[in-house]
Amino acid sequence: MAVHETTENAKTTAATAARTPNRGLRWLRRHIITIAGLCTLGYLILPNIVVMVFSFNKPNGRFNYQWQRFSTDAWSDPCGVADLCGSLGLSLQIALWATIGATVLGTMIAFALARYRFRARSGVNTLIFLPMAMPEVVMAASLATLFLNMGIQFGFWTILIAHIMFCLSFVVTAVKARVMSMDPRLEQAAQDLYASPVQTFLRVTLPIAAPGIASGALLSFALSFDDFIITNFNAGSTVTFPMFVWGSAQRGTPVQINVIGTAMFLVAVLCVVVGQLAGKRRKRS
């Protein structure tokens, strides 16, 4: 009897041990996508964390590449480096106007491509996609050659025109995808309720297309503010913030650059959090 019980206990223990790895594998299979996503997110955020940490560093030399000691001097005086805040303000100004121009033109082009049939429509679609497919240096050199042949002096306006040109494709793509997914019966219902074309557009079409327009505008602002290659070809003696960072990296990177980078990252995170909270509140209501 005792031998039989011992055998049964051994079988139970062996079965439990055999099921334990299977449970672990099943758990891993269920959560493998989440784990991969968290690892990818951590890999993407790691450089921002490094920038944030080194914004509180006080290096002994000109280069802020090794941790020396904790200090908040750079945060108390973010404009302590000459021309840093001037280049930052110029980049923000160019990004703002480029976003407005690209969003207005891109939205109109997206509605035209999604709603109307006209000659060379497929060719326009191809031309819209080209700036996203080709290397930036090709577009930068082409625009620089165009400005030189037209005798236009390089500076603020050449940068702005170039930024609108390459941001336009991203706005068209984002807005067009939103417009093509719209239900046309909503606009037809508004027309059946005696709404004028202007009222239908402002109260039905535009609110539905607003997420695509907003995403295209935010993407345009980020691309314009961050751009270096196209700006470097068409800037002349004008210095934007990315060009200032590139020039400073050769002479010595000031800690204030890390401060501004950290502030930009925190503002972006805040915008995302506010957007998520607003979306959840809208779903609840």
Coordinates of C-alpha atoms in Angstrom, one line a residue:
M1 CA 0.0 0.0 0.0
A2 CA 2.8 2.4 1.0
V3 CA 4.6 1.5 -2.2
H4 CA 1.5 2.3 -4.3
E5 CA 1.1 5.7 -2.6
T6 CA 4.7 6.5 -3.2
T7 CA 4.4 5.7 -6.8
E8 CA 1.2 7.8 -7.2
N9 CA 3.0 10.7 -5.5
A10 CA 6.0 10.4 -7.8
K11 CA 3.7 10.4 -10.8
T12 CA 1.9 13.5 -9.5
T13 CA 5.1 15.3 -8.9
A14 CA 6.4 14.4 -12.4
A15 CA 3.2 15.6 -14.0
T16 CA 3.3 18.9 -12.1
A17 CA 6.9 19.4 -13.1
A18 CA 6.0 18.6 -16.7
R19 CA 3.2 21.1 -16.7
T20 CA 5.2 23.9 -15.1
P21 CA 7.4 24.6 -18.2
N22 CA 4.3 24.5 -20.4
R23 CA 2.6 27.2 -18.2
G24 CA 5.7 29.3 -18.6
L25 CA 5.7 28.9 -22.3
R26 CA 2.0 29.6 -22.6
W27 CA 2.5 32.8 -20.5
L28 CA 5.4 33.8 -22.7
R29 CA 3.4 33.2 -25.9
R30 CA 0.5 35.3 -24.6
H31 CA 2.7 38.2 -23.6
I32 CA 5.5 38.1 -26.2
I33 CA 4.1 41.0 -28.2
T34 CA 3.7 43.1 -25.0
I35 CA 7.3 42.3 -23.9
A36 CA 8.7 43.1 -27.4
G37 CA 6.8 46.3 -27.4
L38 CA 8.1 47.4 -24.0
C39 CA 11.6 46.5 -25.0
T40 CA 11.3 48.5 -28.2
L41 CA 9.8 51.4 -26.3
G42 CA 12.6 51.3 -23.7
Y43 CA 15.2 51.2 -26.5
L44 CA 13.7 54.3 -28.1
I45 CA 13.4 56.2 -24.9
L46 CA 16.9 55.4 -23.6
P47 CA 18.6 58.2 -25.6
N48 CA 16.1 60.7 -24.2
I49 CA 16.8 59.5 -20.6
V50 CA 20.6 59.9 -21.3
V51 CA 20.0 63.5 -22.5
M52 CA 17.8 64.1 -19.5
V53 CA 20.4 62.8 -17.0
F54 CA 23.3 64.8 -18.6
S55 CA 21.2 68.0 -18.5
F56 CA 22.1 68.0 -14.8
N57 CA 25.8 67.4 -15.4
K58 CA 28.6 70.0 -14.9
P59 CA 31.5 68.9 -17.1
N60 CA 35.0 70.0 -16.4
G61 CA 35.8 70.7 -20.1
R62 CA 33.8 71.8 -23.1
F63 CA 32.3 68.4 -24.0
N64 CA 29.3 67.0 -22.0
Y65 CA 30.0 63.3 -22.7
Q66 CA 31.2 62.1 -19.2
W67 CA 29.4 62.5 -15.9
Q68 CA 31.3 64.8 -13.5
R69 CA 29.0 66.1 -10.9
F70 CA 25.3 67.1 -10.3
S71 CA 24.4 70.7 -11.1
T72 CA 21.3 72.7 -12.0
D73 CA 23.2 75.7 -13.4
A74 CA 22.2 74.9 -17.0
W75 CA 18.5 74.7 -16.0
S76 CA 18.7 78.1 -14.2
D77 CA 20.2 79.7 -17.3
P78 CA 19.1 77.8 -20.5
C79 CA 20.1 80.8 -22.7
G80 CA 23.6 81.1 -21.2
V81 CA 25.2 80.1 -24.5
A82 CA 25.4 82.7 -27.2
D83 CA 22.9 82.4 -30.1
L84 CA 21.3 79.2 -28.7
C85 CA 17.9 80.7 -27.8
G86 CA 18.0 82.8 -31.0
S87 CA 18.4 79.7 -33.2
L88 CA 15.8 77.9 -31.1
G89 CA 13.3 80.7 -31.6
L90 CA 14.0 80.7 -35.4
S91 CA 13.5 77.0 -35.6
L92 CA 10.2 77.3 -33.7
Q93 CA 9.0 80.1 -36.0
I94 CA 9.9 78.3 -39.2
A95 CA 8.3 75.1 -37.9
L96 CA 5.1 76.9 -37.0
W97 CA 4.7 78.7 -40.4
A98 CA 5.8 75.5 -42.3
T99 CA 3.2 73.6 -40.4
I100 CA 0.4 76.1 -41.2
G101 CA 1.4 76.2 -44.9
A102 CA 1.8 72.5 -45.3
T103 CA -1.4 71.7 -43.4
V104 CA -3.6 74.1 -45.4
L105 CA -2.2 73.1 -48.8
G106 CA -2.0 69.4 -47.9
T107 CA -5.5 69.2 -46.6
M108 CA -6.9 70.8 -49.8
I109 CA -4.8 68.4 -52.0
A110 CA -5.9 65.4 -49.9
F111 CA -9.6 66.3 -50.3
A112 CA -9.1 66.8 -54.1
L113 CA -7.3 63.4 -54.5
A114 CA -9.8 61.5 -52.4
R115 CA -13.1 63.1 -53.6
Y116 CA -12.5 64.1 -57.3
R117 CA -11.5 62.4 -60.5
F118 CA -9.3 64.4 -62.9
R119 CA -6.6 63.9 -65.4
A120 CA -3.1 63.1 -64.1
R121 CA -4.6 62.1 -60.8
S122 CA -2.4 59.0 -60.6
G123 CA 0.6 61.1 -61.5
V124 CA -0.1 63.6 -58.7
N125 CA -0.4 60.7 -56.3
T126 CA 3.1 59.5 -57.4
L127 CA 4.6 63.0 -57.2
I128 CA 3.1 63.4 -53.6
F129 CA 4.8 60.1 -52.6
L130 CA 8.2 60.9 -54.0
P131 CA 9.5 63.3 -51.3
M132 CA 8.9 60.6 -48.7
A133 CA 10.6 57.9 -50.8
M134 CA 13.7 59.7 -52.0
P135 CA 16.6 60.6 -49.8
E136 CA 16.5 64.1 -48.2
V137 CA 19.8 65.1 -49.8
V138 CA 18.3 64.7 -53.3
M139 CA 15.4 67.1 -52.5
A140 CA 17.8 69.5 -50.7
A141 CA 20.2 69.7 -53.6
S142 CA 17.3 70.1 -56.1
L143 CA 15.7 73.0 -54.1
A144 CA 19.1 74.7 -53.6
T145 CA 19.7 74.5 -57.4
L146 CA 16.2 75.9 -58.0
F147 CA 16.8 78.9 -55.7
L148 CA 20.2 79.5 -57.2
N149 CA 18.9 79.5 -60.8
M150 CA 16.0 81.9 -59.7
G151 CA 18.5 84.2 -58.0
I152 CA 16.8 83.9 -54.6
Q153 CA 19.0 84.8 -51.7
F154 CA 19.3 82.0 -49.1
G155 CA 17.8 82.6 -45.7
F156 CA 14.5 82.4 -43.8
W157 CA 12.2 82.3 -46.8
T158 CA 14.2 79.6 -48.7
I159 CA 14.2 77.4 -45.5
L160 CA 10.4 78.0 -45.1
I161 CA 9.6 77.1 -48.7
A162 CA 11.8 74.0 -48.5
H163 CA 10.2 72.8 -45.3
I164 CA 6.7 73.3 -46.7
M165 CA 7.7 71.3 -49.7
F166 CA 8.8 68.2 -47.9
C167 CA 6.2 68.4 -45.1
L168 CA 3.4 68.6 -47.7
S169 CA 3.6 64.9 -48.6
F170 CA 3.2 63.7 -45.0
V171 CA 0.1 65.9 -44.5
V172 CA -1.5 64.7 -47.7
T173 CA -0.9 61.1 -46.7
A174 CA -2.4 61.5 -43.2
V175 CA -5.4 63.5 -44.3
K176 CA -6.1 61.5 -47.4
A177 CA -6.3 58.2 -45.3
R178 CA -8.8 59.9 -43.0
V179 CA -10.9 61.3 -45.7
M180 CA -11.1 58.0 -47.6
S181 CA -12.3 56.2 -44.5
M182 CA -15.2 58.7 -44.0
D183 CA -18.7 57.5 -44.4
P184 CA -20.3 59.6 -47.2
R185 CA -23.8 58.9 -45.8
L186 CA -23.1 61.3 -43.0
E187 CA -22.7 64.2 -45.4
Q188 CA -25.7 63.0 -47.4
A189 CA -27.8 63.0 -44.2
A190 CA -26.7 66.6 -43.4
Q191 CA -27.7 67.6 -46.9
D192 CA -31.1 65.9 -46.5
L193 CA -31.5 68.1 -43.4
Y194 CA -31.2 71.2 -45.6
A195 CA -27.6 72.0 -44.5
S196 CA -25.7 74.1 -47.0
P197 CA -22.4 72.9 -48.5
V198 CA -20.5 75.2 -46.1
Q199 CA -22.4 74.0 -43.1
T200 CA -21.9 70.4 -44.1
F201 CA -18.2 70.9 -44.4
L202 CA -17.8 72.8 -41.2
R203 CA -20.1 70.7 -39.0
V204 CA -19.7 67.2 -40.5
T205 CA -16.7 66.8 -42.8
L206 CA -14.1 68.9 -41.0
P207 CA -14.7 67.4 -37.5
I208 CA -14.4 63.9 -38.9
A209 CA -11.3 64.8 -40.8
A210 CA -9.8 66.7 -37.8
P211 CA -7.8 63.8 -36.4
G212 CA -6.0 63.3 -39.7
I213 CA -5.4 67.0 -40.1
A214 CA -4.0 67.2 -36.5
S215 CA -1.7 64.2 -37.0
G216 CA -0.4 65.7 -40.2
A217 CA 0.2 69.1 -38.6
L218 CA 2.0 67.6 -35.6
L219 CA 4.1 65.4 -37.9
S220 CA 5.0 68.5 -40.0
F221 CA 6.0 70.5 -37.0
A222 CA 8.3 67.7 -35.7
L223 CA 9.9 67.2 -39.1
S224 CA 10.4 70.9 -39.7
F225 CA 11.9 71.6 -36.3
D226 CA 14.1 68.6 -36.5
D227 CA 15.4 68.9 -40.1
F228 CA 19.1 69.4 -40.7
I229 CA 19.9 68.2 -44.2
I230 CA 17.4 70.3 -46.2
T231 CA 18.0 73.3 -44.0
N232 CA 21.7 73.1 -44.3
F233 CA 21.5 73.2 -48.1
N234 CA 19.1 76.1 -48.2
A235 CA 19.9 78.2 -45.1
G236 CA 22.8 80.3 -46.3
S237 CA 24.1 82.1 -43.2
T238 CA 20.9 81.5 -41.2
V239 CA 21.4 79.2 -38.3
T240 CA 18.5 77.0 -37.0
F241 CA 18.6 75.0 -33.8
P242 CA 19.7 71.7 -35.4
M243 CA 22.5 73.5 -37.3
F244 CA 23.5 75.1 -34.0
V245 CA 23.7 71.7 -32.3
W246 CA 25.7 70.3 -35.2
G247 CA 28.2 73.2 -35.1
S248 CA 28.5 73.1 -31.3
A249 CA 29.3 69.4 -31.4
Q250 CA 32.5 70.2 -33.1
R251 CA 33.6 72.9 -30.7
G252 CA 32.1 71.5 -27.5
T253 CA 28.5 70.6 -26.6
P254 CA 27.1 72.9 -23.9
V255 CA 24.8 71.4 -21.3
Q256 CA 22.0 73.9 -22.3
I257 CA 21.5 71.8 -25.4
N258 CA 20.5 68.8 -23.2
V259 CA 18.2 71.1 -21.2
I260 CA 16.3 72.2 -24.3
G261 CA 16.2 68.6 -25.5
T262 CA 14.8 67.5 -22.2
A263 CA 12.2 70.3 -22.2
M264 CA 11.1 69.4 -25.7
F265 CA 10.8 65.7 -24.8
L266 CA 8.7 66.5 -21.7
V267 CA 6.4 68.8 -23.7
A268 CA 5.9 66.0 -26.3
V269 CA 5.1 63.5 -23.6
L270 CA 2.7 66.0 -22.0
C271 CA 0.9 66.5 -25.3
V272 CA 0.6 62.7 -25.8
V273 CA -0.8 62.2 -22.3
V274 CA -3.3 65.1 -22.6
G275 CA -4.4 63.6 -26.0
Q276 CA -4.9 60.2 -24.5
L277 CA -6.9 61.5 -21.5
A278 CA -9.0 63.7 -23.8
G279 CA -9.7 60.6 -26.0
K280 CA -10.7 58.5 -23.0
R281 CA -13.0 61.2 -21.7
R282 CA -14.6 61.6 -25.1
K283 CA -15.3 57.8 -25.3
R284 CA -16.9 57.8 -21.8
S285 CA -19.2 60.7 -22.7

